[in-house]
Structure formats: structure tokens, C-alpha cells
């Protein structure tokens, strides 16, 4: 568990990776293909939810069919990966990760991004060695992060009561609660502060603050 006993589980998209502009650009490019109206960042942050088909339900007034979802998901990811190379790490992320590792603390990365895409990206940004484990999605499900969190912590052998999850989505807090861990939610990604505040976990505006709050939680 490291010198301090506290383990951080980081989210990737919208948390360590500052990709919200790419997400909005890809969303609106996909919407244009699908005949849906474009969406502002503010409205996206108010409506976004996991599982993602529920987000489309909020926009369309109904859940997409399986066939529609396949088209929507494919269009979004095609446009997202065209934009992803222009994204950088969130301000302070690399320094925070390095400082925790150098202090003997442990941390891992759990994302719903496809594992085969995630690992090369983390390596490209030069932070792979900061984590004791990196896990992305390995199936085609639209489920949230809860089941993945169970498997992630089991593989790590880390007791949930010593874990704090740092993410940008309500689903990160749901996944943390599912395993008995704590969460800190960051406002720089997919959700507005108001929507994050409804979850009940601490809400912060920087990753530096997120780590500071996490240190006080367990």
C-alpha cells in the first residue's frame, strides 16, 4: 500500500486528461451526422450521465435502440480519436502523480476508455510508471464503472476503506460507494459543479485540491 497506506484511483478522461474540448467537438460532429442539434458545454455538463445511452435519452426524450446506439457510439469515437492527439494532461497532473510516487504513496488508473487505446496514451504522456496498475474497458458494455472498480481493487489487493477515487463524473462516486471507498469529484470534466454536488462527495476545482481533500478523507 505504500508508505502512507492511502491509495488513489484516478479517472482518465476529463480528470487526468484535459479532453473536454475534444469531447464537445466530437459530440457535436456526431450529432450533425445523426440529425441532432448541437450542444453547448454548459448543457452537456448538465445532462451528461453514465451509462451513456441515458445521456442520449435526456437529449432525445427516449432511449436509443441498439442499432441507433451502435451508430451514435461509433460516430462519437471516430470524431473523438481524430481530436484526441491535441489534448494535454490537466494542469498539475504530471507533477502531482510524480510527487505521490516519490513520497512512497500508491496510485492506479481506472477508465472506461478502451484498454487498447488507454495504455498507449498513458505511455505517450510519460506517466505510465506512476501507476501500480492501469485498467481500461475490455468489453463492449455500456455499464458504468462499478463492476470495473470491483475487479480493479481485487487485482490490486487494496482494501476499499483505504481508497479514494478521483474523477470528474457522478459515476466515479457511485463506483467508489459500490466498493466502500471514498471519492473526490473534479469540476474540469464532464459534469457541472451543480450536478456533481448532488452526489454528496466533495467537489473541487483543481487536481491539487482533489489530492489535498483525498488526504483528509481516509
mmCIF file of C-alpha atoms in Angstrom:
data_model
loop_
_atom_site.group_PDB
_atom_site.id
_atom_site.type_symbol
_atom_site.label_atom_id
_atom_site.label_comp_id
_atom_site.label_asym_id
_atom_site.label_seq_id
_atom_site.Cartn_x
_atom_site.Cartn_y
_atom_site.Cartn_z
ATOM 1 C CA UNK A 1 0.000 0.000 0.000
ATOM 2 C CA UNK A 2 2.930 2.369 0.206
ATOM 3 C CA UNK A 3 4.304 4.484 2.989
ATOM 4 C CA UNK A 4 1.073 6.279 3.853
ATOM 5 C CA UNK A 5 -1.421 3.454 3.370
ATOM 6 C CA UNK A 6 -3.737 5.627 1.243
ATOM 7 C CA UNK A 7 -4.324 4.570 -2.358
ATOM 8 C CA UNK A 8 -5.713 6.874 -5.060
ATOM 9 C CA UNK A 9 -7.645 5.512 -8.030
ATOM 10 C CA UNK A 10 -7.558 8.122 -10.785
ATOM 11 C CA UNK A 11 -10.013 8.534 -13.649
ATOM 12 C CA UNK A 12 -8.580 9.393 -17.076
ATOM 13 C CA UNK A 13 -10.894 11.290 -19.456
ATOM 14 C CA UNK A 14 -11.842 14.677 -18.058
ATOM 15 C CA UNK A 15 -9.677 14.161 -14.973
ATOM 16 C CA UNK A 16 -6.017 13.481 -15.730
ATOM 17 C CA UNK A 17 -6.579 14.079 -19.450
ATOM 18 C CA UNK A 18 -7.933 17.549 -20.269
ATOM 19 C CA UNK A 19 -10.097 16.441 -23.171
ATOM 20 C CA UNK A 20 -13.433 18.198 -22.621
ATOM 21 C CA UNK A 21 -12.991 20.350 -25.762
ATOM 22 C CA UNK A 22 -12.349 17.214 -27.818
ATOM 23 C CA UNK A 23 -15.401 15.575 -26.263
ATOM 24 C CA UNK A 24 -17.687 18.504 -27.108
ATOM 25 C CA UNK A 25 -16.266 18.776 -30.625
ATOM 26 C CA UNK A 26 -16.725 15.054 -31.237
ATOM 27 C CA UNK A 27 -20.203 15.086 -29.707
ATOM 28 C CA UNK A 28 -21.388 17.887 -31.975
ATOM 29 C CA UNK A 29 -19.743 16.367 -35.058
ATOM 30 C CA UNK A 30 -21.518 13.092 -34.299
ATOM 31 C CA UNK A 31 -24.798 14.911 -33.607
ATOM 32 C CA UNK A 32 -24.558 16.624 -37.003
ATOM 33 C CA UNK A 33 -24.274 13.218 -38.676
ATOM 34 C CA UNK A 34 -27.259 11.959 -36.709
ATOM 35 C CA UNK A 35 -29.502 14.963 -37.334
ATOM 36 C CA UNK A 36 -29.390 16.143 -33.710
ATOM 37 C CA UNK A 37 -28.940 19.782 -32.687
ATOM 38 C CA UNK A 38 -25.523 20.829 -31.392
ATOM 39 C CA UNK A 39 -24.980 21.182 -27.664
ATOM 40 C CA UNK A 40 -23.086 23.715 -25.573
ATOM 41 C CA UNK A 41 -20.503 22.764 -22.982
ATOM 42 C CA UNK A 42 -22.794 24.021 -20.230
ATOM 43 C CA UNK A 43 -25.741 21.914 -21.388
ATOM 44 C CA UNK A 44 -23.511 18.885 -21.915
ATOM 45 C CA UNK A 45 -22.269 19.139 -18.332
ATOM 46 C CA UNK A 46 -25.812 19.408 -17.016
ATOM 47 C CA UNK A 47 -27.136 16.418 -18.978
ATOM 48 C CA UNK A 48 -24.204 14.018 -19.200
ATOM 49 C CA UNK A 49 -24.577 10.747 -17.339
ATOM 50 C CA UNK A 50 -23.359 7.149 -17.320
ATOM 51 C CA UNK A 51 -24.428 4.759 -18.821
ATOM 52 C CA UNK A 52 -24.074 6.996 -21.884
ATOM 53 C CA UNK A 53 -27.314 5.806 -23.587
ATOM 54 C CA UNK A 54 -29.120 7.561 -20.706
ATOM 55 C CA UNK A 55 -27.429 10.802 -21.820
ATOM 56 C CA UNK A 56 -28.943 10.342 -25.265
ATOM 57 C CA UNK A 57 -32.311 9.637 -23.652
ATOM 58 C CA UNK A 58 -32.130 13.030 -21.935
ATOM 59 C CA UNK A 59 -31.430 14.652 -25.298
ATOM 60 C CA UNK A 60 -33.884 12.657 -27.442
ATOM 61 C CA UNK A 61 -36.663 12.007 -24.966
ATOM 62 C CA UNK A 62 -36.225 8.254 -25.360
ATOM 63 C CA UNK A 63 -33.509 5.628 -25.152
ATOM 64 C CA UNK A 64 -31.829 4.917 -28.496
ATOM 65 C CA UNK A 65 -32.420 1.500 -29.966
ATOM 66 C CA UNK A 66 -29.483 -0.903 -30.046
ATOM 67 C CA UNK A 67 -28.967 -0.112 -33.717
ATOM 68 C CA UNK A 68 -29.090 3.646 -33.090
ATOM 69 C CA UNK A 69 -26.681 3.333 -30.187
ATOM 70 C CA UNK A 70 -24.176 1.438 -32.316
ATOM 71 C CA UNK A 71 -24.234 4.257 -34.898
ATOM 72 C CA UNK A 72 -24.073 7.003 -32.245
ATOM 73 C CA UNK A 73 -21.227 5.424 -30.332
ATOM 74 C CA UNK A 74 -19.263 4.726 -33.490
ATOM 75 C CA UNK A 75 -19.703 8.284 -34.770
ATOM 76 C CA UNK A 76 -18.620 9.821 -31.473
ATOM 77 C CA UNK A 77 -15.498 7.707 -31.144
ATOM 78 C CA UNK A 78 -14.484 8.279 -34.753
ATOM 79 C CA UNK A 79 -14.603 12.035 -34.224
ATOM 80 C CA UNK A 80 -13.105 11.882 -30.727
ATOM 81 C CA UNK A 81 -9.979 9.987 -31.756
ATOM 82 C CA UNK A 82 -9.421 12.488 -34.571
ATOM 83 C CA UNK A 83 -9.169 15.170 -31.866
ATOM 84 C CA UNK A 84 -7.525 13.249 -29.031
ATOM 85 C CA UNK A 85 -3.934 13.870 -30.115
ATOM 86 C CA UNK A 86 -4.388 17.594 -29.486
ATOM 87 C CA UNK A 87 -5.304 17.027 -25.815
ATOM 88 C CA UNK A 88 -2.849 17.503 -22.977
ATOM 89 C CA UNK A 89 -2.753 16.468 -19.364
ATOM 90 C CA UNK A 90 -4.709 18.593 -16.904
ATOM 91 C CA UNK A 91 -2.664 21.383 -15.311
ATOM 92 C CA UNK A 92 -0.551 19.987 -12.493
ATOM 93 C CA UNK A 93 -1.413 16.345 -13.173
ATOM 94 C CA UNK A 94 2.081 15.132 -14.061
ATOM 95 C CA UNK A 95 3.634 16.892 -11.070
ATOM 96 C CA UNK A 96 1.047 15.549 -8.623
ATOM 97 C CA UNK A 97 1.479 11.991 -9.861
ATOM 98 C CA UNK A 98 5.260 12.237 -9.634
ATOM 99 C CA UNK A 99 5.177 13.748 -6.137
ATOM 100 C CA UNK A 100 2.924 11.000 -4.790
ATOM 101 C CA UNK A 101 5.073 8.270 -6.271
ATOM 102 C CA UNK A 102 8.253 9.855 -4.916
ATOM 103 C CA UNK A 103 6.640 10.093 -1.468
ATOM 104 C CA UNK A 104 6.031 6.334 -1.484
ATOM 105 C CA UNK A 105 2.261 6.585 -1.960
ATOM 106 C CA UNK A 106 0.465 4.319 -4.429
ATOM 107 C CA UNK A 107 -1.997 5.159 -7.167
ATOM 108 C CA UNK A 108 -3.673 3.449 -10.079
ATOM 109 C CA UNK A 109 -5.719 4.393 -13.117
ATOM 110 C CA UNK A 110 -9.191 3.068 -13.937
ATOM 111 C CA UNK A 111 -11.006 4.289 -17.034
ATOM 112 C CA UNK A 112 -13.969 3.368 -19.199
ATOM 113 C CA UNK A 113 -11.832 4.217 -22.241
ATOM 114 C CA UNK A 114 -10.944 1.105 -24.270
ATOM 115 C CA UNK A 115 -7.924 -0.563 -22.695
ATOM 116 C CA UNK A 116 -6.153 -0.947 -26.030
ATOM 117 C CA UNK A 117 -6.369 2.822 -26.593
ATOM 118 C CA UNK A 118 -5.741 3.821 -22.981
ATOM 119 C CA UNK A 119 -2.406 2.101 -22.333
ATOM 120 C CA UNK A 120 -0.531 3.618 -25.307
ATOM 121 C CA UNK A 121 -1.899 7.069 -24.422
ATOM 122 C CA UNK A 122 -0.764 6.860 -20.810
ATOM 123 C CA UNK A 123 2.652 5.735 -22.011
ATOM 124 C CA UNK A 124 2.819 8.549 -24.554
ATOM 125 C CA UNK A 125 2.220 11.166 -21.862
ATOM 126 C CA UNK A 126 5.111 9.736 -19.864
ATOM 127 C CA UNK A 127 3.152 8.869 -16.728
ATOM 128 C CA UNK A 128 2.668 5.098 -17.016
ATOM 129 C CA UNK A 129 5.338 4.404 -14.411
ATOM 130 C CA UNK A 130 3.465 6.492 -11.848
ATOM 131 C CA UNK A 131 0.743 3.844 -11.529
ATOM 132 C CA UNK A 132 0.846 0.393 -9.985
ATOM 133 C CA UNK A 133 -1.952 -0.641 -12.356
ATOM 134 C CA UNK A 134 -3.736 0.785 -15.410
ATOM 135 C CA UNK A 135 -7.122 -0.643 -16.437
ATOM 136 C CA UNK A 136 -9.406 0.396 -19.280
ATOM 137 C CA UNK A 137 -12.609 -1.133 -20.579
ATOM 138 C CA UNK A 138 -12.125 -4.564 -22.109
ATOM 139 C CA UNK A 139 -15.709 -5.244 -23.205
ATOM 140 C CA UNK A 140 -18.381 -3.539 -25.288
ATOM 141 C CA UNK A 141 -20.846 -2.927 -22.456
ATOM 142 C CA UNK A 142 -22.295 0.500 -21.692
ATOM 143 C CA UNK A 143 -22.297 -0.125 -17.946
ATOM 144 C CA UNK A 144 -20.769 2.360 -15.556
ATOM 145 C CA UNK A 145 -17.599 1.912 -13.549
ATOM 146 C CA UNK A 146 -18.872 -0.029 -10.508
ATOM 147 C CA UNK A 147 -18.159 -3.543 -11.741
ATOM 148 C CA UNK A 148 -14.812 -2.439 -13.134
ATOM 149 C CA UNK A 149 -13.923 -0.938 -9.758
ATOM 150 C CA UNK A 150 -14.588 -4.267 -8.030
ATOM 151 C CA UNK A 151 -12.215 -6.048 -10.399
ATOM 152 C CA UNK A 152 -9.630 -3.258 -10.254
ATOM 153 C CA UNK A 153 -9.345 -3.308 -6.465
ATOM 154 C CA UNK A 154 -9.363 -7.111 -6.384
ATOM 155 C CA UNK A 155 -6.423 -7.172 -8.801
ATOM 156 C CA UNK A 156 -4.592 -4.598 -6.695
ATOM 157 C CA UNK A 157 -5.329 -6.307 -3.389
ATOM 158 C CA UNK A 158 -6.103 -2.908 -1.862
ATOM 159 C CA UNK A 159 -8.731 -2.636 0.910
ATOM 160 C CA UNK A 160 -11.538 -0.325 -0.193
ATOM 161 C CA UNK A 161 -11.505 1.586 3.080
ATOM 162 C CA UNK A 162 -8.019 2.883 2.199
ATOM 163 C CA UNK A 163 -9.048 4.024 -1.308
ATOM 164 C CA UNK A 164 -10.071 7.421 -2.619
ATOM 165 C CA UNK A 165 -11.322 7.711 -6.203
ATOM 166 C CA UNK A 166 -10.657 10.989 -8.038
ATOM 167 C CA UNK A 167 -12.836 11.584 -11.091
ATOM 168 C CA UNK A 168 -14.966 14.099 -12.965
ATOM 169 C CA UNK A 169 -18.245 12.168 -13.123
ATOM 170 C CA UNK A 170 -21.014 11.205 -10.735
ATOM 171 C CA UNK A 171 -20.363 7.620 -11.832
ATOM 172 C CA UNK A 172 -16.910 7.773 -10.215
ATOM 173 C CA UNK A 173 -18.552 8.432 -6.852
ATOM 174 C CA UNK A 174 -21.127 5.697 -7.479
ATOM 175 C CA UNK A 175 -18.345 3.213 -8.247
ATOM 176 C CA UNK A 176 -16.437 4.262 -5.123
ATOM 177 C CA UNK A 177 -19.502 3.830 -2.942
ATOM 178 C CA UNK A 178 -20.199 0.454 -4.546
ATOM 179 C CA UNK A 179 -16.952 -0.943 -3.160
ATOM 180 C CA UNK A 180 -16.944 1.021 0.102
ATOM 181 C CA UNK A 181 -14.336 3.594 -0.974
ATOM 182 C CA UNK A 182 -14.474 7.400 -0.873
ATOM 183 C CA UNK A 183 -14.480 9.827 -3.805
ATOM 184 C CA UNK A 184 -13.493 13.376 -4.692
ATOM 185 C CA UNK A 185 -15.070 14.909 -7.800
ATOM 186 C CA UNK A 186 -13.344 17.422 -10.086
ATOM 187 C CA UNK A 187 -15.269 20.109 -12.000
ATOM 188 C CA UNK A 188 -12.988 20.320 -15.046
ATOM 189 C CA UNK A 189 -14.543 17.466 -16.986
ATOM 190 C CA UNK A 190 -17.950 16.117 -17.968
ATOM 191 C CA UNK A 191 -20.192 17.455 -15.175
ATOM 192 C CA UNK A 192 -21.145 20.855 -13.846
ATOM 193 C CA UNK A 193 -20.430 21.717 -10.218
ATOM 194 C CA UNK A 194 -24.185 21.697 -9.532
ATOM 195 C CA UNK A 195 -24.660 18.168 -10.900
ATOM 196 C CA UNK A 196 -21.596 16.880 -9.032
ATOM 197 C CA UNK A 197 -22.746 18.482 -5.801
ATOM 198 C CA UNK A 198 -25.926 16.408 -5.877
ATOM 199 C CA UNK A 199 -23.863 13.239 -5.458
ATOM 200 C CA UNK A 200 -22.724 14.017 -1.920
ATOM 201 C CA UNK A 201 -18.955 13.610 -2.424
ATOM 202 C CA UNK A 202 -16.541 16.537 -2.016
ATOM 203 C CA UNK A 203 -16.329 18.687 -5.165
ATOM 204 C CA UNK A 204 -13.144 20.571 -6.127
ATOM 205 C CA UNK A 205 -11.920 22.814 -8.932
ATOM 206 C CA UNK A 206 -8.334 21.548 -9.309
ATOM 207 C CA UNK A 207 -6.473 18.263 -9.089
ATOM 208 C CA UNK A 208 -4.185 19.747 -6.448
ATOM 209 C CA UNK A 209 -7.236 20.402 -4.287
ATOM 210 C CA UNK A 210 -8.546 16.921 -5.067
ATOM 211 C CA UNK A 211 -5.396 15.299 -3.709
ATOM 212 C CA UNK A 212 -5.431 17.535 -0.630
ATOM 213 C CA UNK A 213 -9.042 16.612 0.128
ATOM 214 C CA UNK A 214 -8.331 12.923 -0.517
ATOM 215 C CA UNK A 215 -5.552 13.044 2.063
ATOM 216 C CA UNK A 216 -8.103 14.115 4.664
ATOM 217 C CA UNK A 217 -10.784 11.564 3.771
ATOM 218 C CA UNK A 218 -9.120 8.303 4.885
#
